[in-house]
CSV table of C-alpha atoms in Angstrom, one decimal:
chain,number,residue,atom,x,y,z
X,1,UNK,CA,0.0,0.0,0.0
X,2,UNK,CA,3.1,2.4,0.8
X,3,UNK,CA,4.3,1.9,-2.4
X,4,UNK,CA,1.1,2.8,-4.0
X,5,UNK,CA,0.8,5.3,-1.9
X,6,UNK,CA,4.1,6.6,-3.1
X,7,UNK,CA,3.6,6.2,-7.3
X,8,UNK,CA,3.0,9.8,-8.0
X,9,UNK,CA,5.7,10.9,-6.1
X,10,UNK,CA,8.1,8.3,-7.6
X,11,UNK,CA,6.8,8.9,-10.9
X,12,UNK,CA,8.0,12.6,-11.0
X,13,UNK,CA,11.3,11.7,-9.8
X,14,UNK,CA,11.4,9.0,-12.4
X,15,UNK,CA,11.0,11.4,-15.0
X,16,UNK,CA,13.3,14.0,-13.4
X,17,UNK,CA,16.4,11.0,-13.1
X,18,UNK,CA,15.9,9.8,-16.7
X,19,UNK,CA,15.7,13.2,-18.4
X,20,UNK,CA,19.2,13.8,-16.8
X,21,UNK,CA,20.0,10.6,-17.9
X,22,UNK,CA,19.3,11.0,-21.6
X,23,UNK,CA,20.9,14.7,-21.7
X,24,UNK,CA,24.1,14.0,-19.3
X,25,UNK,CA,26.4,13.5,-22.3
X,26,UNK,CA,25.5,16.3,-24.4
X,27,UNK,CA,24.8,18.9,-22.0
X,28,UNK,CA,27.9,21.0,-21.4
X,29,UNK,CA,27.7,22.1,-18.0
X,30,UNK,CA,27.8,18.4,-16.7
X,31,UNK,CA,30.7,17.7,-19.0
X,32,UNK,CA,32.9,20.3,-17.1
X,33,UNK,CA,32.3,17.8,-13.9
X,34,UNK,CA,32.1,14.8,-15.5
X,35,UNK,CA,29.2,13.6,-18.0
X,36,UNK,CA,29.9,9.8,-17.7
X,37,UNK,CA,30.2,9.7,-14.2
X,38,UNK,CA,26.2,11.4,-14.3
X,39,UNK,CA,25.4,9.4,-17.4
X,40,UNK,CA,26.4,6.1,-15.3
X,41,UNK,CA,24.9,7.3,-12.0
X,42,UNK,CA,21.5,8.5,-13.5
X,43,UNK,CA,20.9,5.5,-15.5
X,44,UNK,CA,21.3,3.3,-12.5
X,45,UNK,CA,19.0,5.4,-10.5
X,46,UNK,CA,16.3,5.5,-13.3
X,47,UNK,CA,16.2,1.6,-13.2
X,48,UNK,CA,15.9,1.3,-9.9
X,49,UNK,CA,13.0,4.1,-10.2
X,50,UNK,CA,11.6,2.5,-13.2
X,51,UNK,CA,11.4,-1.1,-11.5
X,52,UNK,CA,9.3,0.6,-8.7
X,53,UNK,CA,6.5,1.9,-11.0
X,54,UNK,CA,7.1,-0.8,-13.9
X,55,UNK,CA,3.8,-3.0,-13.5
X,56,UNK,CA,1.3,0.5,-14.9
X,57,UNK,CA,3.8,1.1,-17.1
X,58,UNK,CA,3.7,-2.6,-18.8
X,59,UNK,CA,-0.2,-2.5,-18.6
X,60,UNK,CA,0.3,0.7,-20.9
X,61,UNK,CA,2.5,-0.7,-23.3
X,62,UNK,CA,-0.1,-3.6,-24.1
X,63,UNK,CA,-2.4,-0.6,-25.9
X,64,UNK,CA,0.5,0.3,-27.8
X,65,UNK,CA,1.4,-3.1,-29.6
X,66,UNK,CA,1.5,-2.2,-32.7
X,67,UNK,CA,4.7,0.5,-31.9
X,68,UNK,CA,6.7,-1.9,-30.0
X,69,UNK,CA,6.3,-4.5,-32.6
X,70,UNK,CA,7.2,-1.9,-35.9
X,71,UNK,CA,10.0,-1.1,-33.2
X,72,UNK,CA,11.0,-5.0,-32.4
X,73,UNK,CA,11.3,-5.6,-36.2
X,74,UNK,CA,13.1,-2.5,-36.6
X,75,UNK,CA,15.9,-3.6,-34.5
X,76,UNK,CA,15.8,-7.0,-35.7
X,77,UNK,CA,16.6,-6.2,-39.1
X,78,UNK,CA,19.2,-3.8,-37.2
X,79,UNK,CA,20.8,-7.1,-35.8
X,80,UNK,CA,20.8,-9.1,-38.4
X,81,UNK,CA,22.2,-6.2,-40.7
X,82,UNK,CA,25.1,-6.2,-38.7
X,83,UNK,CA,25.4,-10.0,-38.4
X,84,UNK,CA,25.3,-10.6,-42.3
X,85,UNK,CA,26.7,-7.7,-43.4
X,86,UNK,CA,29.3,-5.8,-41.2
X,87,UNK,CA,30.3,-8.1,-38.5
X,88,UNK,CA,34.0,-8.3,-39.8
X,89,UNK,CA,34.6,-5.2,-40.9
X,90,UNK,CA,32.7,-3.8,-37.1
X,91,UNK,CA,33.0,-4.3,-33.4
X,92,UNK,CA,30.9,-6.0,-32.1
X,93,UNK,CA,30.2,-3.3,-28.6
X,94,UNK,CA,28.9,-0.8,-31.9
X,95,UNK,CA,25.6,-3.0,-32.3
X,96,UNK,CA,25.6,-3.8,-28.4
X,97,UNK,CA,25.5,-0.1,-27.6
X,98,UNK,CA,22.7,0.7,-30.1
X,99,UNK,CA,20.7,-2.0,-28.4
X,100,UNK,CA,21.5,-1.3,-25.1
X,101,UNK,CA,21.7,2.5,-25.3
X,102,UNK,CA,18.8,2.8,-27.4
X,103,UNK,CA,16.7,-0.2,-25.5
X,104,UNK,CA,17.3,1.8,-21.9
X,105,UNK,CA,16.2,5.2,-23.7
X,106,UNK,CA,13.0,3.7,-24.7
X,107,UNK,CA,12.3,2.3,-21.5
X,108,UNK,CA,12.9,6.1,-19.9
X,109,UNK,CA,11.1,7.9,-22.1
X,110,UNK,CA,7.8,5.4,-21.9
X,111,UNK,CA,8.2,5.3,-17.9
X,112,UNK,CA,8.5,9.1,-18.3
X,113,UNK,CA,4.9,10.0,-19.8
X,114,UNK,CA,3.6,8.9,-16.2
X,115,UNK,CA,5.1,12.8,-15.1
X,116,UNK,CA,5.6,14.7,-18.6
X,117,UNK,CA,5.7,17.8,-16.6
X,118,UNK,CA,8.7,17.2,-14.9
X,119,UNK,CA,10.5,16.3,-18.0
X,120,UNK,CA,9.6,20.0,-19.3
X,121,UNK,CA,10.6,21.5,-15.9
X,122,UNK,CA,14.4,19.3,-16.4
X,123,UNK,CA,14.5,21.1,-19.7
X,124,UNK,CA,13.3,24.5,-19.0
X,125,UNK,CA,15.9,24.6,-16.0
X,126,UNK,CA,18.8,23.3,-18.2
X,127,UNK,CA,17.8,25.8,-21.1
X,128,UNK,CA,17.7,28.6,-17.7
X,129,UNK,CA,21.6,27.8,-17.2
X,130,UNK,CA,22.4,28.6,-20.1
X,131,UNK,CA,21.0,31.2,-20.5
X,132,UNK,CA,22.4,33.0,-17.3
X,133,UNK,CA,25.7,32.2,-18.4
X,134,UNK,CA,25.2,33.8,-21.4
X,135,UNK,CA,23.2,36.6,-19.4
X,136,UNK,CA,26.5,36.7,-17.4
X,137,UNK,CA,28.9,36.6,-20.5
X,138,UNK,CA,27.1,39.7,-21.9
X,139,UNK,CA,27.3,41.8,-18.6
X,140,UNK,CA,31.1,41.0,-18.5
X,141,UNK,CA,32.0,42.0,-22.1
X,142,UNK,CA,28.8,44.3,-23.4
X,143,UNK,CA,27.2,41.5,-25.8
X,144,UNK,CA,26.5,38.0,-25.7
X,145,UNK,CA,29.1,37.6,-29.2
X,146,UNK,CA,31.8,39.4,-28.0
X,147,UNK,CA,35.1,38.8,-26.1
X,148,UNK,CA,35.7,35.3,-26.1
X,149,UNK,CA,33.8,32.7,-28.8
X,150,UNK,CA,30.3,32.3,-28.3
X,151,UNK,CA,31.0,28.6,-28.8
X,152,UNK,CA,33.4,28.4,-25.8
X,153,UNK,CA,31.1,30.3,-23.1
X,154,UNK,CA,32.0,28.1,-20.7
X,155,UNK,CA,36.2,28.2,-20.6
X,156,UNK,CA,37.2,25.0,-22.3
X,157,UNK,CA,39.6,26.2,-24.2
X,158,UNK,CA,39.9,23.4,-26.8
X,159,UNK,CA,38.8,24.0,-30.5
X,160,UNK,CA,38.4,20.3,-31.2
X,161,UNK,CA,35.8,19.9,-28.3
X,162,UNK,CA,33.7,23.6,-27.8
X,163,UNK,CA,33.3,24.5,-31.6
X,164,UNK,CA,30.8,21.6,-32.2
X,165,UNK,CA,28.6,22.7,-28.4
X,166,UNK,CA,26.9,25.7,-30.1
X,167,UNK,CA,24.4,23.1,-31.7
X,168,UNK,CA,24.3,21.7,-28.1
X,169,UNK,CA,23.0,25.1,-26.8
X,170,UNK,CA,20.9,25.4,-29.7
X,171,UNK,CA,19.5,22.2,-29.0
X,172,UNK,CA,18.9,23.1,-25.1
X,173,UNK,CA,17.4,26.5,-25.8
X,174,UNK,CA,15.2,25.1,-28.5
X,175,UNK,CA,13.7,22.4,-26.3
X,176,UNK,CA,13.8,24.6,-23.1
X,177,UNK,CA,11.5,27.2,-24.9
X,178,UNK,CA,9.3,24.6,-26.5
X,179,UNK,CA,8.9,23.4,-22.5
X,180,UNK,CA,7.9,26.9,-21.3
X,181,UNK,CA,5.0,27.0,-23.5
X,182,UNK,CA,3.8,24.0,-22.4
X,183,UNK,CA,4.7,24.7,-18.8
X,184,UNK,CA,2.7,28.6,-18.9
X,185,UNK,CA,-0.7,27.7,-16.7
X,186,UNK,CA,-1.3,31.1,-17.0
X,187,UNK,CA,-1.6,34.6,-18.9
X,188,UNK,CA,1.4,36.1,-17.8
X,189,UNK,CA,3.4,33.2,-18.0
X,190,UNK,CA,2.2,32.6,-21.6
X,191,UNK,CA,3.3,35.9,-22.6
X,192,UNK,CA,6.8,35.6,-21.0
X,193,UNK,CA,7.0,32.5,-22.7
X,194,UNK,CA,5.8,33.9,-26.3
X,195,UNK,CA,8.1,36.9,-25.6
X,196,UNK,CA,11.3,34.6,-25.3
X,197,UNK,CA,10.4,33.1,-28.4
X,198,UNK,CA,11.5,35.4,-31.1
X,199,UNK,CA,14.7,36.1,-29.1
X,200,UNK,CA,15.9,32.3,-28.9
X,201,UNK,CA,15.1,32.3,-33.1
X,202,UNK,CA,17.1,35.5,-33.4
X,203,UNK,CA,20.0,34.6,-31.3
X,204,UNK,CA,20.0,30.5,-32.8
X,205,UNK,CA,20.4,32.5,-36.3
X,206,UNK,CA,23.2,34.8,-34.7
X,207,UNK,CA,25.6,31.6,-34.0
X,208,UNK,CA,24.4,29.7,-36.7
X,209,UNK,CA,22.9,27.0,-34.4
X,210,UNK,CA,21.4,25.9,-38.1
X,211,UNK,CA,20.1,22.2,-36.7
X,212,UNK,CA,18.2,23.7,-33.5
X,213,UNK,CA,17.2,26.6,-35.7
X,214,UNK,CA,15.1,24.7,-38.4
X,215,UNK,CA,14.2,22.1,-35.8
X,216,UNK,CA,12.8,24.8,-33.6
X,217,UNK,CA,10.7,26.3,-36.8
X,218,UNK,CA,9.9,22.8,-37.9
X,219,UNK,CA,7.9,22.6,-34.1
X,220,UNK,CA,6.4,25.8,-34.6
X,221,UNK,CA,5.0,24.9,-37.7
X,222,UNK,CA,3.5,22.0,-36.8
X,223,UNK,CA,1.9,23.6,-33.6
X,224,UNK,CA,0.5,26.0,-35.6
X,225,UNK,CA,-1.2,22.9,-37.8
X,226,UNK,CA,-1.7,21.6,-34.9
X,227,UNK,CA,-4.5,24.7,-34.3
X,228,UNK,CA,-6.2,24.6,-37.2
X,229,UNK,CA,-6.5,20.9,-37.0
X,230,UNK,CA,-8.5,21.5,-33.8
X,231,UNK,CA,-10.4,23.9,-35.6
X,232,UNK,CA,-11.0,21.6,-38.9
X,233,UNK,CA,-9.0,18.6,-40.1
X,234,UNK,CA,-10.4,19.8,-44.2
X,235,UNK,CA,-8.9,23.3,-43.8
X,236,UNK,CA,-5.5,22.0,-42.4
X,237,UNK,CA,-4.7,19.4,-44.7
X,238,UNK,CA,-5.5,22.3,-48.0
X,239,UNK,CA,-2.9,25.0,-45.7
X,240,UNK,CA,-0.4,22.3,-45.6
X,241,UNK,CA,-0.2,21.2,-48.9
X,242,UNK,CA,-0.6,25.0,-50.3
X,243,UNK,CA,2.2,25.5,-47.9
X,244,UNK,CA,4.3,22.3,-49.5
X,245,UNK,CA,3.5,23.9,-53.0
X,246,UNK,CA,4.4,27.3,-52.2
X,247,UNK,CA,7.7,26.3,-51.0
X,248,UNK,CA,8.7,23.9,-53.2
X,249,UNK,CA,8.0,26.9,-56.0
X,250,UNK,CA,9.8,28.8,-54.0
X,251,UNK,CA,13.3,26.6,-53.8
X,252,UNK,CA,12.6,26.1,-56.9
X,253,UNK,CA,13.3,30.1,-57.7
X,254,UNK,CA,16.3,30.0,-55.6
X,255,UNK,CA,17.9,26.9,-57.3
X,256,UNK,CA,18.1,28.7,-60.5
X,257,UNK,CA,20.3,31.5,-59.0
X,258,UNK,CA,24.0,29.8,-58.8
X,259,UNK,CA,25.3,30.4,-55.0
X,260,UNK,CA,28.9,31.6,-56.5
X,261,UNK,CA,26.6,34.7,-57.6
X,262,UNK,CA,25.3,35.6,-54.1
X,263,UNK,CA,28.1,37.9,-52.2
X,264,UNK,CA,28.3,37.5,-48.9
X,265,UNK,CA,30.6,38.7,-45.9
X,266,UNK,CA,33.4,36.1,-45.6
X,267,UNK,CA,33.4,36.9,-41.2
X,268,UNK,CA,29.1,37.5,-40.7
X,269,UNK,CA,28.4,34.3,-38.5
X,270,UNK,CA,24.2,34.2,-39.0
X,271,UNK,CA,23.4,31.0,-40.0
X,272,UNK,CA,22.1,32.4,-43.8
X,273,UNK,CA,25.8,33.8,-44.1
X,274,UNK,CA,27.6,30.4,-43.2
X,275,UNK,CA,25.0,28.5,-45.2
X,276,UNK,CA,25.9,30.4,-48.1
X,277,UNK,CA,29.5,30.3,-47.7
X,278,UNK,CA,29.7,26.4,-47.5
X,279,UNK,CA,27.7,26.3,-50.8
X,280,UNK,CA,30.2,28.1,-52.8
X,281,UNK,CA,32.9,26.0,-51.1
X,282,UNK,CA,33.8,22.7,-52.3
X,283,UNK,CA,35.1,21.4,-49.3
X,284,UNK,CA,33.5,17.9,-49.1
X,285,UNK,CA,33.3,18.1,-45.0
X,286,UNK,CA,30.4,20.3,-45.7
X,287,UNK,CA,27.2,18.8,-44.6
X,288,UNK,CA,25.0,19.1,-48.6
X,289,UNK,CA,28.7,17.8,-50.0
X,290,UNK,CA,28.0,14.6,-47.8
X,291,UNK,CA,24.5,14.7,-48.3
X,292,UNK,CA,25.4,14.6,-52.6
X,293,UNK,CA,28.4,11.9,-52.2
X,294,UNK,CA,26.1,9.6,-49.6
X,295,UNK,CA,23.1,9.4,-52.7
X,296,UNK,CA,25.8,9.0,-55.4
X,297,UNK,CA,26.8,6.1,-53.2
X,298,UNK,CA,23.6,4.6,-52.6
X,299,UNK,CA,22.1,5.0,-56.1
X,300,UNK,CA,25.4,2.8,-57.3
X,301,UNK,CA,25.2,0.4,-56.4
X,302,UNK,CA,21.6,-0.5,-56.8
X,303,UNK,CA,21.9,-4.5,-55.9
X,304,UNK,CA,22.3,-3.1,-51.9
X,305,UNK,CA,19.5,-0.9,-51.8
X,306,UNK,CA,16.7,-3.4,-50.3
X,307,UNK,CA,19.0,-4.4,-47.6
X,308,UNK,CA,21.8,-1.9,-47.2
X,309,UNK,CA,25.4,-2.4,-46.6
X,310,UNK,CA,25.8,-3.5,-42.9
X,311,UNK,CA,24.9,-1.0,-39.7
X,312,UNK,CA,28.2,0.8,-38.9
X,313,UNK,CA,30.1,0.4,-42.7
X,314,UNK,CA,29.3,3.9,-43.6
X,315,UNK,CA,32.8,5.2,-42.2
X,316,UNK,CA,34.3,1.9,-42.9
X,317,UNK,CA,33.4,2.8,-46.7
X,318,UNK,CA,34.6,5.9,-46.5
X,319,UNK,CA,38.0,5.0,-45.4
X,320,UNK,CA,37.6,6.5,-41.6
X,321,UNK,CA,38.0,3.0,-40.0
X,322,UNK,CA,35.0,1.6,-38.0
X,323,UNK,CA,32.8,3.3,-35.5
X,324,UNK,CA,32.6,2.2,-31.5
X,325,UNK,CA,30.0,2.5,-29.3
X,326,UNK,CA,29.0,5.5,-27.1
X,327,UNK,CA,31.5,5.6,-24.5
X,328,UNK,CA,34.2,4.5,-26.8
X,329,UNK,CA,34.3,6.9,-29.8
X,330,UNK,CA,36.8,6.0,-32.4
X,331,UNK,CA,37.5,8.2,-35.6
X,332,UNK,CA,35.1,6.2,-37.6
X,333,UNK,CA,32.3,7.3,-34.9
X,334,UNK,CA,32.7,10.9,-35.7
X,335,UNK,CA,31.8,10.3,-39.6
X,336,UNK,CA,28.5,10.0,-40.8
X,337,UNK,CA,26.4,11.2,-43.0
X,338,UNK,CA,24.4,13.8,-40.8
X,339,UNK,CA,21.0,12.6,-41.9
X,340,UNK,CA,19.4,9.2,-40.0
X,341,UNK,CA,17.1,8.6,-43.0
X,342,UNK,CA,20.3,8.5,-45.2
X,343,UNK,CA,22.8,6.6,-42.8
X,344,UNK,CA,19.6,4.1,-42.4
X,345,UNK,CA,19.0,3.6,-45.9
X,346,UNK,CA,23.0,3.1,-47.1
X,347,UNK,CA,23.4,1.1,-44.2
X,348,UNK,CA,20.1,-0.7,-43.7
X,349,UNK,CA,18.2,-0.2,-46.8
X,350,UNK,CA,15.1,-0.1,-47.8
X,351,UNK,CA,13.9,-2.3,-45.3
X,352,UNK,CA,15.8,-0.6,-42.4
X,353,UNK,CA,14.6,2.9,-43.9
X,354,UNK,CA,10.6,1.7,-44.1
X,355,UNK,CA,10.6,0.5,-40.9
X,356,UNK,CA,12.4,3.2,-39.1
X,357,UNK,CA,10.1,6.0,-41.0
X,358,UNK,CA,6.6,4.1,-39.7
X,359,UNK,CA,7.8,3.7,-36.5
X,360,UNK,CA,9.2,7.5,-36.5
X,361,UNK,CA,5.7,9.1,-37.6
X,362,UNK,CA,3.2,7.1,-35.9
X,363,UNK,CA,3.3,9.0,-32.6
X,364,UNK,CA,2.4,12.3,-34.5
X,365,UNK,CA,-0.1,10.8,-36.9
X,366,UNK,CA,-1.8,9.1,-33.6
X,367,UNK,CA,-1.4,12.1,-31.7
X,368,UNK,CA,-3.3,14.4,-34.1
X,369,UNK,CA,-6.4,11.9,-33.8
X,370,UNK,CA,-6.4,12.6,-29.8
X,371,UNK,CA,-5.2,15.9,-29.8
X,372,UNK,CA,-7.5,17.7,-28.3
X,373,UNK,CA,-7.4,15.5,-24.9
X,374,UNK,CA,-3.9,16.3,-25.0
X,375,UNK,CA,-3.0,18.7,-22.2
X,376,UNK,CA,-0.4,21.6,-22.7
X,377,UNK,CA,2.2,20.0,-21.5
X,378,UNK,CA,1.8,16.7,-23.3
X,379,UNK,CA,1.5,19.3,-26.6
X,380,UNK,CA,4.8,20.4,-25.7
X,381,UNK,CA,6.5,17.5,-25.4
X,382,UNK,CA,5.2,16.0,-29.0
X,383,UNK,CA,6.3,18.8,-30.6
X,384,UNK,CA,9.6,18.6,-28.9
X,385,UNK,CA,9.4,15.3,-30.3
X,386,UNK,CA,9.2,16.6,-33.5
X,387,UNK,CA,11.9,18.9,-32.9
X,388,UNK,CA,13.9,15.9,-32.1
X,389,UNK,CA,13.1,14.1,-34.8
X,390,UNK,CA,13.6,17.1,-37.7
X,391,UNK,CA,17.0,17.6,-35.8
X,392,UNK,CA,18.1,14.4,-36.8
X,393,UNK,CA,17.8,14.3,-40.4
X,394,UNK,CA,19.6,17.2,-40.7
X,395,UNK,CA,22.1,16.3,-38.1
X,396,UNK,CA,22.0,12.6,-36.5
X,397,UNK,CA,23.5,9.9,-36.3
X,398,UNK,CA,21.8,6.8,-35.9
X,399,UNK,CA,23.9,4.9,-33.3
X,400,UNK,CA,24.4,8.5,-30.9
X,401,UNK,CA,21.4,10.0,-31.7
X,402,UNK,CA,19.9,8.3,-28.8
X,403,UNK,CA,17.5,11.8,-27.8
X,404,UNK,CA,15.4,10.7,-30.4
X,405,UNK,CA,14.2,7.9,-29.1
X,406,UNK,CA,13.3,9.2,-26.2
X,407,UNK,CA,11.0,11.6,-27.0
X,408,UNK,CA,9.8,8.8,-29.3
X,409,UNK,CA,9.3,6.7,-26.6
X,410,UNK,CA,8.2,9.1,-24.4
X,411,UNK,CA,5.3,10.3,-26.4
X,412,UNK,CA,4.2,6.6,-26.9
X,413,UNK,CA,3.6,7.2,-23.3
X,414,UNK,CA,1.8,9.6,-23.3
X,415,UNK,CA,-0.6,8.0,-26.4
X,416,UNK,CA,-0.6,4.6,-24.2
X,417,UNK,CA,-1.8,6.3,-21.0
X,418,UNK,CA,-4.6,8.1,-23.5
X,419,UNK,CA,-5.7,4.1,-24.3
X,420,UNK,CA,-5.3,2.8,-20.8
X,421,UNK,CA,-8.0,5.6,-19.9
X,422,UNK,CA,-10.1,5.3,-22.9
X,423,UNK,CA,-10.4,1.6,-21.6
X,424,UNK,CA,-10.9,1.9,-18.2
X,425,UNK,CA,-13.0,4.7,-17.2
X,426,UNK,CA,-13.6,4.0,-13.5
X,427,UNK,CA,-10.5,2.7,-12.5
X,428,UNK,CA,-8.2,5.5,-12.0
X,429,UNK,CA,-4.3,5.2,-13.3
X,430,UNK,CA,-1.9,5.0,-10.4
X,431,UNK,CA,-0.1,8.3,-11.5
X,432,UNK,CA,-1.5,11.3,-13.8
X,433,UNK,CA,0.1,11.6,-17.3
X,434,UNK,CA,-0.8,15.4,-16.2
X,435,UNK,CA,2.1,15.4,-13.3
């Protein structure tokens, strides 16, 4: 009975532990005292917490069967990818860390829909630290850009490691913003939180946080469907398509002007600017250089594209050695080709890619049919979910890109305690999905 008595409370801090869990190796703060050590510690604490509360939260997952068996054969064909196809040529700790890393994110993020609120607060407050420091950084040197880098704003020191943790703070603020809205219960909060919003999208632009920056858009869009759908499903579906057409017209235009004809300041550091600047460069580092040379690949060698060429041989192929799992990054882990649905179809195929995509947009597409039972917070946290989930087609990696399926998993939740309700009326669930 105490225990019972207890499952709200342990609920929240579930969410609280695993949240840290998920973010402790990409949030910079905790790398300056020591990321793996709170990786390792939160990820023992969030078992022990999810063993505690797991019997509601296995009842839940039997009204989402159909997502955990698209996400079974997923990583089956994941497994056997690897067996058939890349086993010599790969460790074998790369395919254990995808199914261990990836298996214990899915089981936070589902355990976390029981306390989706706390989950927002753990992002607000991260996204609050960083922007005191920056609050801080500006006092000291009269603007947030000035004096030292904006990409080493906390001290490192070390090119190598605090030129790739703008996106990181992109990727904080963007979430952390999308969790105020869902977190304002009232008018004055909503319009602290509306008022942030245009200055995280200018300042995103300003350091060319380009992933968090589209991602954060991406959300905002779909929010914004998201409100006519509630108002009618005929007159959302006709915006969104006119929207599709208009800009595909519209890139269109812009294709036909060659990028070597648009000047541009060789130091401005908006994200337009530096966009610009790595089209008229031919360095092949550049993310649509990788994008062009991963399709020329793929399109090849057309006897590999049902089944794909082996998780893990993308850097093998391109003569960067193999990739290791998450706590042992090798030179082959940094290379990839910076879009999931790209590194899934060279390295999984077809099959890999079809499977992957159903089991990626069937929490929106479900969502949308209960979306007006939805409360503000669980609004938030699918549209981080989209965030997430644009974010990593323009940035991800499919073996480290582990955030995604969290929020995947953790708007499942949320869609599984909609069910559980829906099917049991009178008997109340042991802890709100409102907490």
């Amino acid at each position: 009975m105490q225990v019972r008595y207890n499952a709200p409370t342990i609920a929240r801090w579930t969410s609280v532990t695993v949240t840290v869990a998920v973010l402790a190796k990409t949030f910079v703060p905790f790398y300056l005292i020591g990321s793996t050590a709170i990786f390792a510690a939160s990820v023992v604490a969030g078992l022990v917490l999810v063993a505690l509360i797991w019997p509601p939260i296995f009842v839940g997952a039997r009204y989402v069967r159909g997502a955990l068996i698209v996400a079974a054969l997923f990583y089956a064909v994941v497994v056997v990818s690897f067996l058939v196809y890349s086993r010599a040529a790969v460790p074998a700790t790369h395919l254990l860390g995808i199914l261990i890393i990836h298996g214990l994110v899915l089981i936070f993020g589902f355990s976390a829909a029981r306390a989706p609120k706390m989950v927002l607060l753990v992002l607000l407050g991260m996204a609050t630290i960083y922007v005191a420091v920056l609050a801080l950084h500006a006092l000291r040197f009269g603007g947030v850009t000035t004096g030292i880098n904006v990409d080493d704003i906390f001290g490192i020191g070390v090119p190598a490691i605090y030129i790739t943790f703008h996106q990181n703070i992109g990727f904080v603020l963007g979430v952390g913003i999308l969790a105020a809205l869902g977190l304002a219960s009232n008018r004055i909060t909503q319009t602290l939180a509306m008022s942030a919003l245009p200055i995280v999208l200018l300042f995103l632009f300003h350091i060319a946080a380009r992933t968090a920056l589209v991602a954060l858009a991406s959300s905002l869009v779909f929010l914004s469907f998201t409100t006519l759908w509630a108002y009618s499903r005929k007159v959302a579906l006709l915006t969104a398509a006119a929207v599709v057409v208009a800009a595909t017209i519209v890139l269109g235009m812009l294709s036909q002007h060659a990028p070597n004809q648009i000047a541009v300041d060789a130091t401005a550091p908006d994200a337009v600017s530096r966009t610009i600047r790595e089209l008229q460069d031919s360095n092949p580092g550049f993310r649509l250089p990788i994008w062009k040379q991963t399709w020329h690949r793929i399109v090849s060698e057309p006897n590999r594209l049902l089944f794909g060429r082996g998780i893990g041989m993308y850097p093998v192929d391109a003569g960067f050695g193999s990739p290791d799992w998450l706590l042992h990054p090798t030179e082959g882990s940094k290379h990839y080709p910076h879009n999931m649905g790209l590194e899934l179809l060279y390295e999984a195929g077809i099959v890999g890619l079809l499977l992957f995509s159903t089991l990626t947009l069937w929490p929106i597409i479900t969502s949308l049919r209960r979306w007006s039972a939805f409360s503000p917070a669980e609004r938030s946290v699918v549209a981080i979910y989209v965030f997430s989930l644009v974010s990593s087609e323009i940035s991800g990696a499919f073996a480290y890109t582990y955030v995604l399926q969290f929020f995947l998993a953790l708007t499942v939740g949320i869609i599984a305690l909609k069910r559980t309700a829906e099917a049991t009326p009178h008997r109340p669930i042991v802890a709100s999905s409102h907490t």
